[in-house]
Short mmCIF file of C-alpha atoms in Angstrom, two decimals:
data_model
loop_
_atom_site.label_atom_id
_atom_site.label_comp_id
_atom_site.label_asym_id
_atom_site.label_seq_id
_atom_site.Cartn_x
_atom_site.Cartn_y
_atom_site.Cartn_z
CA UNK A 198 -29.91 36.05 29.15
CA UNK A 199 -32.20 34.57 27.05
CA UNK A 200 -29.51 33.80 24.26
CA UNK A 201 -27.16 32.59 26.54
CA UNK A 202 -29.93 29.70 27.82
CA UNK A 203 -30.57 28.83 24.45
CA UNK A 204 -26.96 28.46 23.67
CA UNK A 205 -26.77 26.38 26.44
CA UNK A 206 -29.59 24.30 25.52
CA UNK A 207 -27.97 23.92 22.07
CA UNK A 208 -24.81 22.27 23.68
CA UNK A 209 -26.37 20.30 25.48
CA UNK A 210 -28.44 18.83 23.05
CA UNK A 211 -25.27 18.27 20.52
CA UNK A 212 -23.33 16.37 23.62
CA UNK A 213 -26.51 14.56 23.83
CA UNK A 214 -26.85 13.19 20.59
CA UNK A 215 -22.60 12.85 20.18
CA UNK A 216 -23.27 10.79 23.37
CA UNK A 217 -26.07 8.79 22.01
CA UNK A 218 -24.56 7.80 18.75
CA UNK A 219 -21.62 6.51 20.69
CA UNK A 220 -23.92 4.42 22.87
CA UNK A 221 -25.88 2.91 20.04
CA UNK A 222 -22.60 2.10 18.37
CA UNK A 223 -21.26 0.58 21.64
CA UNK A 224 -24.99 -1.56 22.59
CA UNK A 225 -24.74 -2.66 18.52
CA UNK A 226 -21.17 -4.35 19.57
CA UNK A 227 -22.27 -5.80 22.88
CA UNK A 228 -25.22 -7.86 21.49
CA UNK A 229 -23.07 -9.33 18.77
CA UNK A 230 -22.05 -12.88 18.97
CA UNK A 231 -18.12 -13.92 19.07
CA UNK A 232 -16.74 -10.01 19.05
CA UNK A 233 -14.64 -8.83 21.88
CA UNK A 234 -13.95 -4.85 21.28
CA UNK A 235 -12.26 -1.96 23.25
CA UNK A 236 -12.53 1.45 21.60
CA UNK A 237 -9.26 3.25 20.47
CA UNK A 238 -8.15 6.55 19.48
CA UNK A 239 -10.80 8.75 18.20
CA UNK A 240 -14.16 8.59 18.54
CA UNK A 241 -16.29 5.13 17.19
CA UNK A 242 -12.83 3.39 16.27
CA UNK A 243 -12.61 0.64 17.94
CA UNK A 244 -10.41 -2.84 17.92
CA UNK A 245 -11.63 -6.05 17.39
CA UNK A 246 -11.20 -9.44 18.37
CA UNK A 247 -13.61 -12.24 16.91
CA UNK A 248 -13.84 -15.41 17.12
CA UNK A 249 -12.93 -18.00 14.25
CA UNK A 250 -12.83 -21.49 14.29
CA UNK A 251 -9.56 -22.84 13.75
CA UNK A 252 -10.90 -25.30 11.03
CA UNK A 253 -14.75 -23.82 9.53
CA UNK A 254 -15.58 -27.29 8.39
CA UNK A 255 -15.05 -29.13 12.12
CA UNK A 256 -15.33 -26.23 15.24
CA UNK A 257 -15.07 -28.66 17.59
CA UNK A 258 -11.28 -28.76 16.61
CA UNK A 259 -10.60 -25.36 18.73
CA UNK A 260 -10.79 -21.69 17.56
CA UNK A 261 -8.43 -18.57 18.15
CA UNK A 262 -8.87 -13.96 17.95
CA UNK A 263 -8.87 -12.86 14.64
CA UNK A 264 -7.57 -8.87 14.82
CA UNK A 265 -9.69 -6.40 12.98
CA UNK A 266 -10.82 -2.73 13.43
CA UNK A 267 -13.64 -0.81 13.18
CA UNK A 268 -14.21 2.75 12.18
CA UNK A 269 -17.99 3.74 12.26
CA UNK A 270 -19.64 6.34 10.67
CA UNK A 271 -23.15 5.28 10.17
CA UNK A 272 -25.44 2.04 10.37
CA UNK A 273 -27.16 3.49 7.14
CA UNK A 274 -23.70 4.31 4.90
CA UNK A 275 -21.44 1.53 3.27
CA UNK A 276 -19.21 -0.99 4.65
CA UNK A 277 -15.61 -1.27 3.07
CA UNK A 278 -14.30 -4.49 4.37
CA UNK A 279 -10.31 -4.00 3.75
CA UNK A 280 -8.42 -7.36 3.44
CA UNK A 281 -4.77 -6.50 4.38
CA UNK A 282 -3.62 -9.83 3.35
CA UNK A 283 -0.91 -9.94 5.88
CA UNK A 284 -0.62 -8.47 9.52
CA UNK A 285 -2.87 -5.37 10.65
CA UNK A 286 -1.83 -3.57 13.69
CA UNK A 287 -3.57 -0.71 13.34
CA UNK A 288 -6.64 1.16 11.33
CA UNK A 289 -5.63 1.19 7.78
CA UNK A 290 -7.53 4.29 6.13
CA UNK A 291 -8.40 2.84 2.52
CA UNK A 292 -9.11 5.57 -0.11
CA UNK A 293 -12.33 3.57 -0.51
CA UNK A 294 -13.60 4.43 2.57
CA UNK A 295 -13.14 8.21 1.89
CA UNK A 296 -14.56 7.76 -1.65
CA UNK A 297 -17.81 7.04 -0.28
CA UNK A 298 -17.79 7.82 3.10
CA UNK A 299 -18.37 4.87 4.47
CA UNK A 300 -17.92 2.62 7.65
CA UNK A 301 -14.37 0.07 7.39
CA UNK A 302 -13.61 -3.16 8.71
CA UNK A 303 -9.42 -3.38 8.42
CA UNK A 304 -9.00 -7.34 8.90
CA UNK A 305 -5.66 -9.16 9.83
CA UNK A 306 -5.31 -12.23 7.83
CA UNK A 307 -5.37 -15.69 9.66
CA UNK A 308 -2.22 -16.49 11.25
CA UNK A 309 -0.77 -13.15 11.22
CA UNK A 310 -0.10 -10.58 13.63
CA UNK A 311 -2.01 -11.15 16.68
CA UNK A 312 -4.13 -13.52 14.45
CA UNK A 313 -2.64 -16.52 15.59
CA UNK A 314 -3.92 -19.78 17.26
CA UNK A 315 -2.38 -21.70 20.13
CA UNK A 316 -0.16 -24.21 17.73
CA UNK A 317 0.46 -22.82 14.63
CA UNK A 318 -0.46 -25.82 12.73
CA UNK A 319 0.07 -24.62 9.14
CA UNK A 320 -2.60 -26.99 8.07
CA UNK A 321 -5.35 -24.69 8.54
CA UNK A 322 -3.25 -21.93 6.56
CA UNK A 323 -4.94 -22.05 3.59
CA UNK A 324 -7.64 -19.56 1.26
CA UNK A 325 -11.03 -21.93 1.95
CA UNK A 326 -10.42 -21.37 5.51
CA UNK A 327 -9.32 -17.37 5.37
CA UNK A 328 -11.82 -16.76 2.96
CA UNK A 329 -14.08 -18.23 5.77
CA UNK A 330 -13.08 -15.57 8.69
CA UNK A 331 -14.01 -13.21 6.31
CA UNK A 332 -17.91 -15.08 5.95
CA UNK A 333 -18.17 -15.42 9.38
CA UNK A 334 -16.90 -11.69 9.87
CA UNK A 335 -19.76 -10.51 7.03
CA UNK A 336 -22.76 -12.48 8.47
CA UNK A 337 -21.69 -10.80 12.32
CA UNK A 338 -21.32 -7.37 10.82
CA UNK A 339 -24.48 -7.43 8.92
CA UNK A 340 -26.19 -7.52 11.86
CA UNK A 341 -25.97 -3.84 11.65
CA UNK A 342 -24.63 -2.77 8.64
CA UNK A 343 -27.58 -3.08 6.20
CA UNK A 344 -25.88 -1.06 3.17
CA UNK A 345 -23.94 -2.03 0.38
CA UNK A 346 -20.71 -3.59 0.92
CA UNK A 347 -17.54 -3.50 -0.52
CA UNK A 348 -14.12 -5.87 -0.32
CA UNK A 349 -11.07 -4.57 -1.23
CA UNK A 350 -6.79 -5.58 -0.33
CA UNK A 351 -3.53 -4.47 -2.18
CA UNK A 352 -1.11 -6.61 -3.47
CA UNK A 353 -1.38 -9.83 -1.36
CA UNK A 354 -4.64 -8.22 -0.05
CA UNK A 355 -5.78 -7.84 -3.25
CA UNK A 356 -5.60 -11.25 -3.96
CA UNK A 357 -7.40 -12.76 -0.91
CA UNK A 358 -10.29 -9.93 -2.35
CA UNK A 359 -10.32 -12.23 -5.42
CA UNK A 360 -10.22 -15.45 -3.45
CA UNK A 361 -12.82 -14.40 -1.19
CA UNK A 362 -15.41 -13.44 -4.02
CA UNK A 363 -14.67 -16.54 -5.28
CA UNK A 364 -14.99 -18.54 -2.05
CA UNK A 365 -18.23 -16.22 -0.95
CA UNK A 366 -19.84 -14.52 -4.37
CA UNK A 367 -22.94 -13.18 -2.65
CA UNK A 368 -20.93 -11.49 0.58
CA UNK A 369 -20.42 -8.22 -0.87
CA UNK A 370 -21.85 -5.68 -3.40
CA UNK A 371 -18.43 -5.08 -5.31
CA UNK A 372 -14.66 -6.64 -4.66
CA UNK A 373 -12.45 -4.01 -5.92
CA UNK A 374 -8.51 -5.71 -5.98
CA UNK A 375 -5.72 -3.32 -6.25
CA UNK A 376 -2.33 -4.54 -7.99
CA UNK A 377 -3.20 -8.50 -7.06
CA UNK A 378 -2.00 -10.86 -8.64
CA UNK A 379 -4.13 -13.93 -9.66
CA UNK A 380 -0.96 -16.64 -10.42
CA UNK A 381 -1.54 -19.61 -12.89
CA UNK A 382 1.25 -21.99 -11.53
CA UNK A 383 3.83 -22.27 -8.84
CA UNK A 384 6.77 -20.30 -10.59
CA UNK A 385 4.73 -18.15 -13.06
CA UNK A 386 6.69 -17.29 -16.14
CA UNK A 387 4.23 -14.62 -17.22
CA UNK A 388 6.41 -12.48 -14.90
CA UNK A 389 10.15 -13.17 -17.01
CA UNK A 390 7.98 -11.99 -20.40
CA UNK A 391 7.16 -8.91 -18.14
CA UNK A 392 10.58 -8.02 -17.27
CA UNK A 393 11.93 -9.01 -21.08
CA UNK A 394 9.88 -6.07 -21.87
CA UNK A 395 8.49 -3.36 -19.65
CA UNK A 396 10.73 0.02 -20.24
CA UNK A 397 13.26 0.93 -22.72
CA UNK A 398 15.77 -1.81 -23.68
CA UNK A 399 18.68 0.39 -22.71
CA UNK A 400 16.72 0.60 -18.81
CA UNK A 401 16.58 -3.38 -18.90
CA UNK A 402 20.22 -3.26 -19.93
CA UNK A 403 21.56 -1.08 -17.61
CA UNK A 404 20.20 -3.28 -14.60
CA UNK A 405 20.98 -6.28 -16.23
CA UNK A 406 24.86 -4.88 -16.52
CA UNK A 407 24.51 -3.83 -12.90
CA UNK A 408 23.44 -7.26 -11.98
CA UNK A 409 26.83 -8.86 -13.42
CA UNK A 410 28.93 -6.22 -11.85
CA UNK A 411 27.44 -7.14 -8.76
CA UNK A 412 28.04 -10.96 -8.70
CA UNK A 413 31.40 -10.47 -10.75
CA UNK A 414 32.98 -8.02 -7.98
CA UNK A 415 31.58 -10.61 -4.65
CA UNK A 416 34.98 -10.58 -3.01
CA UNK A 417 35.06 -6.71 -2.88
CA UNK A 418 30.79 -6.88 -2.11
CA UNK A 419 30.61 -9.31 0.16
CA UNK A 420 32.76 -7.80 3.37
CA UNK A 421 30.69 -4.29 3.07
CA UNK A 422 27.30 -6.16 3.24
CA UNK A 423 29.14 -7.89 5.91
CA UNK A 424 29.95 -4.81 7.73
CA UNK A 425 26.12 -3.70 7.10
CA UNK A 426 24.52 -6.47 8.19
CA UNK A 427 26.53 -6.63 11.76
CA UNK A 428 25.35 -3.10 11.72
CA UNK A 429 21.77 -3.55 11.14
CA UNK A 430 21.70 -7.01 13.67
CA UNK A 431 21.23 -8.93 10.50
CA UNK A 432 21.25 -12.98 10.91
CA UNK A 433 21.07 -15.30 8.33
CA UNK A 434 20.93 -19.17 9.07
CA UNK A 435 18.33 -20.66 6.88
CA UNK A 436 20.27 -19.17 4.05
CA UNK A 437 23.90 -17.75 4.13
CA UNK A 438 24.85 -14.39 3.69
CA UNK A 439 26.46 -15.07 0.26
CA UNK A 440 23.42 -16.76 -0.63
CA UNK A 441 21.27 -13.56 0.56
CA UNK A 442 23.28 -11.73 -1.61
CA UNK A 443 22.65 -13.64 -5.15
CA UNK A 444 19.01 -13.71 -4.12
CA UNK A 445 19.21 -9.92 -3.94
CA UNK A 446 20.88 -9.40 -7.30
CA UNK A 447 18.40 -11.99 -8.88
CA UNK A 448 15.57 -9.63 -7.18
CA UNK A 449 16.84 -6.79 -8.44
CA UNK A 450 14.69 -6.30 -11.50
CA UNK A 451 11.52 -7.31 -9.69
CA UNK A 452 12.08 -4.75 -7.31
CA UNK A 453 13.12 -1.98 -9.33
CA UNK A 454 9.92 -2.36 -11.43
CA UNK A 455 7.64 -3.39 -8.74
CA UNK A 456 8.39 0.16 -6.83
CA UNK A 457 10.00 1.90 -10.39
CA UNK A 458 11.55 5.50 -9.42
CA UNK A 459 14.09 6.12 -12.30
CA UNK A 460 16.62 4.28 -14.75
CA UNK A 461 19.16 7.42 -14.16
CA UNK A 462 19.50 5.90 -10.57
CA UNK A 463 21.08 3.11 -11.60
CA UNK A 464 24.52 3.64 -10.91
CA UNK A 465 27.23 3.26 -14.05
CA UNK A 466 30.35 0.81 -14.53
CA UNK A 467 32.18 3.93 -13.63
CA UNK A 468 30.60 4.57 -10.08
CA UNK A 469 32.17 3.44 -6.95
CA UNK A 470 31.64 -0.43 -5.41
CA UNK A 471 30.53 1.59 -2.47
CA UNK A 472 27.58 3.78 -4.24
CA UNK A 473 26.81 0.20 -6.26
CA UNK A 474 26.40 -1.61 -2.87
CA UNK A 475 24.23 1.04 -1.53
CA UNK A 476 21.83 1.21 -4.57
CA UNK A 477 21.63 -2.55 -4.17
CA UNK A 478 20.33 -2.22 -0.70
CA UNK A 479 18.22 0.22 -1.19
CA UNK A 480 16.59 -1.23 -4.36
CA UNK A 481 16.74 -5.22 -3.13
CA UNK A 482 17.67 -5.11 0.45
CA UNK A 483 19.68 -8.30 1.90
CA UNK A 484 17.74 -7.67 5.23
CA UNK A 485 14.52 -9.32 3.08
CA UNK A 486 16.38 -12.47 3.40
CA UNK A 487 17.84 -12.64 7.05
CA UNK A 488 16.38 -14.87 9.46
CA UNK A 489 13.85 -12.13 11.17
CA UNK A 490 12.23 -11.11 7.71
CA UNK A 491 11.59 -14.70 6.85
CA UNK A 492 9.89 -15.36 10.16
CA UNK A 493 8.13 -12.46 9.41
CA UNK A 494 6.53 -13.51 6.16
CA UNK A 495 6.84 -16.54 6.71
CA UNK A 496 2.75 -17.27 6.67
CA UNK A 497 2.81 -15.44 3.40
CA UNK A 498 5.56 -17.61 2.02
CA UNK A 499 3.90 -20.55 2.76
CA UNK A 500 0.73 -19.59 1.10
CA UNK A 501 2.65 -18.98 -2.18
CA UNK A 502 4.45 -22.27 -1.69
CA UNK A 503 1.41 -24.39 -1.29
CA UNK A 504 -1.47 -23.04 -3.09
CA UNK A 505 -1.07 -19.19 -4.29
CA UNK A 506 1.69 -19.63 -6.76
CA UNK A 507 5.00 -16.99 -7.15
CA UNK A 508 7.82 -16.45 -8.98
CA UNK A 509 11.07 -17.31 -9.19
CA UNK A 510 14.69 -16.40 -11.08
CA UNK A 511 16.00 -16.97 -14.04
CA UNK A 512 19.38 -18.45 -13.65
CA UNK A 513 20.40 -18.95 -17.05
CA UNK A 514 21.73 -15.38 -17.77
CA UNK A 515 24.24 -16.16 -14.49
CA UNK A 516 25.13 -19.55 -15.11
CA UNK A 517 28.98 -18.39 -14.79
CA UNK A 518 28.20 -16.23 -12.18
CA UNK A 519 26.20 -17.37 -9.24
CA UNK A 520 28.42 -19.54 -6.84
CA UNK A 521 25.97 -20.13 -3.86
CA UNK A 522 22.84 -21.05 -5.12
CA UNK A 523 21.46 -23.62 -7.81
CA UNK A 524 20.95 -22.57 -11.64
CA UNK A 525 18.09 -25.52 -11.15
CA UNK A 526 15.52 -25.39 -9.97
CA UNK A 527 15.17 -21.91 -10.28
CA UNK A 528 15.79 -20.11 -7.10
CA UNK A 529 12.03 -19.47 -5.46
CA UNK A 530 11.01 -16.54 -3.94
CA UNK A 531 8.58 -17.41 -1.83
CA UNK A 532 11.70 -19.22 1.06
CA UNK A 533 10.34 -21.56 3.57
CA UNK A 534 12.65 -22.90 5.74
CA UNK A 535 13.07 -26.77 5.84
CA UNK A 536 11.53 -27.71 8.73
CA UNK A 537 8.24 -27.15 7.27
CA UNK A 538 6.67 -29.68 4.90
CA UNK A 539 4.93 -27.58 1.70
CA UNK A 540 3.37 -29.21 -1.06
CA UNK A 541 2.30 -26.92 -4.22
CA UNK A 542 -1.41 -27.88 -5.15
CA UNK A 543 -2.15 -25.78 -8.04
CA UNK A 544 -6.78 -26.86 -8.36
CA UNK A 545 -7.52 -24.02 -6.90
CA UNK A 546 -5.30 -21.90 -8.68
CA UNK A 547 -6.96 -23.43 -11.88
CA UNK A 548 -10.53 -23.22 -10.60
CA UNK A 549 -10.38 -19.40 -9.73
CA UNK A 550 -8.82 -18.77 -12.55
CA UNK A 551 -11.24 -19.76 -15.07
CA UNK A 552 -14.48 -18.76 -12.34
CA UNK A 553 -13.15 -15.46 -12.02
CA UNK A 554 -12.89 -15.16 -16.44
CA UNK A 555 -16.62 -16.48 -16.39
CA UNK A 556 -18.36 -15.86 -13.19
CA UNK A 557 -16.33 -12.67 -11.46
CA UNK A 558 -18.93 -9.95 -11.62
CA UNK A 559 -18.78 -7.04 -10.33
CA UNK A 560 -15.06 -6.32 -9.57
CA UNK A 561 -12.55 -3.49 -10.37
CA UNK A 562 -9.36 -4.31 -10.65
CA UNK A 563 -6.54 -1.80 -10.35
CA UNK A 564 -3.28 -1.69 -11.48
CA UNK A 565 0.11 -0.05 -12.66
CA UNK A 566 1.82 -0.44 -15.89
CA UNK A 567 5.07 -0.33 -14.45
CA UNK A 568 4.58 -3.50 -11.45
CA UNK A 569 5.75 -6.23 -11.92
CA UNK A 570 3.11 -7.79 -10.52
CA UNK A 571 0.66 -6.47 -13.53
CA UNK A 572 2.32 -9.47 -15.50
CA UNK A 573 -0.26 -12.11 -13.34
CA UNK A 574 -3.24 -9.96 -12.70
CA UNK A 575 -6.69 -11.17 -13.61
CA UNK A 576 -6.94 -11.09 -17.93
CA UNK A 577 -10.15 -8.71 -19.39
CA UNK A 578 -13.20 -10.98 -20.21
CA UNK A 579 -15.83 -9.62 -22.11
CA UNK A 580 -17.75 -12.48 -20.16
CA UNK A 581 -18.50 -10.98 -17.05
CA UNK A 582 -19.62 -7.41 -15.79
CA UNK A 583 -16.01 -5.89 -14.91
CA UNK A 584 -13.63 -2.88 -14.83
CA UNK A 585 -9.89 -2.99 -15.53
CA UNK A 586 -7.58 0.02 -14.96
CA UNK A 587 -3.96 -0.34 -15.98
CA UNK A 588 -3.00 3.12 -14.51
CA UNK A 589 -0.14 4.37 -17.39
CA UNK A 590 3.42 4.84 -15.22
CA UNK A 591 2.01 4.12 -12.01
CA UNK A 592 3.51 1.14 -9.98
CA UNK A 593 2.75 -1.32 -6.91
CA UNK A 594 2.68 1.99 -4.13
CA UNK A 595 0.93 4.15 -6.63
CA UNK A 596 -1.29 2.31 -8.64
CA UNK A 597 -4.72 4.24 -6.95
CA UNK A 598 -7.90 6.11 -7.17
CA UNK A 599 -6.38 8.94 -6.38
CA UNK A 600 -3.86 8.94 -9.09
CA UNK A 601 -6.07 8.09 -11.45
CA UNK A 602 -6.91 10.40 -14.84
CA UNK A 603 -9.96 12.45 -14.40
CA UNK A 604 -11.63 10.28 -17.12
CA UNK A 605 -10.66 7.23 -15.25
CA UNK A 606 -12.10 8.82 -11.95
CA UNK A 607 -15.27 9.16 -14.08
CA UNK A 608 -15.54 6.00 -15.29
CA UNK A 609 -14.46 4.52 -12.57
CA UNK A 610 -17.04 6.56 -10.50
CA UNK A 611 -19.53 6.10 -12.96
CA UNK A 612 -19.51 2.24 -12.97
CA UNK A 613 -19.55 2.03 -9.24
CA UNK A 614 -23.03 3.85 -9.39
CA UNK A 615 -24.17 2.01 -11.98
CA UNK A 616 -24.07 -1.05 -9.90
CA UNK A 617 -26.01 1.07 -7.03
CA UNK A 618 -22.80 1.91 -4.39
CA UNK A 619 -23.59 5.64 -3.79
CA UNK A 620 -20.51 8.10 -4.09
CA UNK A 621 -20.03 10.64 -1.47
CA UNK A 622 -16.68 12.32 -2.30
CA UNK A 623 -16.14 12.42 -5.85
CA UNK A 624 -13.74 14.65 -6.20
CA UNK A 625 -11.65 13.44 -3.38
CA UNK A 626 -7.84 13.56 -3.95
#
């Protein structure tokens, strides 16, 4: 009997303290200013919706919700603040946050999502003002969250990580970018040295080959990504469907490299129109340029149109072949659709560039030797306090932690307690 009380006892105490911790968690987000929350899922995850000015610099001018999510652990363990760059409709679990066990913020970038004011004037779409939401975001949460804290994104993600530790140098511990690039000018032609070179000249030839089979065989091409893109509820009116397919054999390199699998993929002069058309769609899908994908990105394009920088296509190789769009300018990738005024301002650009070479302590920046987007990321400087991985064969999905060497897990480990942010799970895979 007297077990059997203390067992009891035991429980209850347990459920009392489980109960407690969710309390405290709960009171913490009621007495902070701007944050509306409701908790999801499992226990202490909750989603967020704070409170930004529409313009930082003039309040009075209106505000709107910025999305983010919260998964607690601790008040006394680290803070991963994970910059998705792009929409966030959900927790994002960031290897980061495993790494040291620590508490996440997953952010949805400004006018994205459900991160989207009244009028989407796409004047206040720009990195001083994201970069803000993410200040105001940092001074709320550290309210509570004394520990260290870390910012990290991927890809686009990555980037605003850079941007933002330019923007706000003192608002975390460490910024740790994975495969971002940091681009130099509007159309950066770092990226057509890139593709002149990465793999074996016989890969880049066999894609290359591909490429002209594709464009010289339209007639036969064209009706089957007809018949798949009535099938898929495809819709193309800010470009054409002929000029959706040039864009996606232009692409085609980019894409192959960006998510690499394997050159023996690539089908041969011998295979049928039908295999070659599916490989294309696979590898550099039309669908990325019908109407609902470029509504879709369409906040991201216009970031890379006005300020961020891109890439574009070389049109020279295809000067006899393309029929729909220009050999000049270059083809952009970044497509914004007419109706919208953009206006490339490269200063910032420039500035970060040459801050982050001189000033950008503290960062780790991650990538793959087989992205594309390797050919822009930030340049070594023996200047500033910093870690560069270029992770041998990995590429823009793999490029991680996790797939890191054991001696680059050390180092990498090593350098992140060096600067005082305490690992919990080293040998997490």
């Amino acid at each position: 009997m007297r077990r059997i009380v203390l067992n009891l006892l035991l429980i209850f105490c347990v459920c009392w303290n489980v109960q407690a911790h969710k309390v405290t968690i709960e009171n913490a987000l009621y007495d902070l200013p701007d944050v509306i929350f409701k908790e999801i899922g499992k226990a202490d995850t909750f989603e967020l919706k704070i409170k930004q000015p529409l313009d930082h610099r003039h309040p009075e001018k209106g505000y709107f919700y910025q999305r983010a999510f919260l998964s607690h652990k601790s008040f006394d363990k680290p803070m991963v603040m994970y910059l998705s760059g792009y929409n966030q409709d959900k927790p994002y679990k960031n290897e980061l946050s495993k790494l040291l066990d620590a508490n996440q913020l997953s952010i949805e970038h400004r006018y994205f999502g459900k991160s989207l004011p009244d009028s989407l004037d796409y004047t206040y779409l720009n990195l001083e003002q994201a970069t803000a939401d993410l200040h105001h975001i940092n001074e709320i949460f550290k309210k509570i969250y004394a520990g260290k804290w870390i910012s990290t994104g991927i890809s686009k993600g990555g980037s605003t990580t850079i941007f933002y530790k330019y923007f706000f140098p003192n608002d975390v511990d460490v910024a740790i970018p994975y495969v971002a690039p940091l681009n130099r000018e509007y159309e950066d032609k770092r990226l057509y040295a890139f593709l002149d070179t990465i793999g074996s000249k016989v890969c880049r030839q066999k894609l290359f080959a591909f490429q002209k089979r594709m464009l010289k065989h339209r007639k036969e091409v064209l009706p089957l990504l007809q018949m798949y893109s009535d099938g898929a509820g495809l819709k193309f009116s800010t470009l054409t469907l002929e000029q959706a397919f040039e864009y996606s054999v232009l692409e085609l390199p980019f894409a192959f490299w960006q998510y690499y699998t394997s050159c023996d993929d690539i089908p041969s002069e011998s295979s049928s129109l039908l295999a070659a058309t599916q490989y294309l769609l696979k590898t550099s899908d039309i669908k990325s340029y019908s109407e609902d994908h470029i509504d879709y990105y369409l906040s991201h394009y216009y970031q890379a149109a006005t300020e961020m920088g891109y890439y574009g296509y070389r049109t020279e190789p295809f000067k006899n072949d393309l029929k729909a769009l220009p050999l000049q300018p270059h083809p952009y990738a970044a497509i914004v659709p007419k109706r919208i005024s953009v206006h490339f301002d490269d200063t910032l650009l420039k500035k970060a560039n040459d801050w982050i070479a001189k000033e950008g302590n503290r960062m780790i920046y991650i990538n793959g030797s087989f992205d594309t987007w390797s050919a822009t990321g930030v340049l070594p400087s023996d200047k500033v306090d910093a870690q560069w991985f270029i992770l041998k064969g990995k590429n823009h999905r793999t490029a991680r932690f996790v797939n890191m060497t054991p001696d680059e897990k050390k180092s990498f480990i090593a350098t992140l307690e060096r600067w005082g942010i305490p690992v919990a799970n080293p040998e997490m895979k």
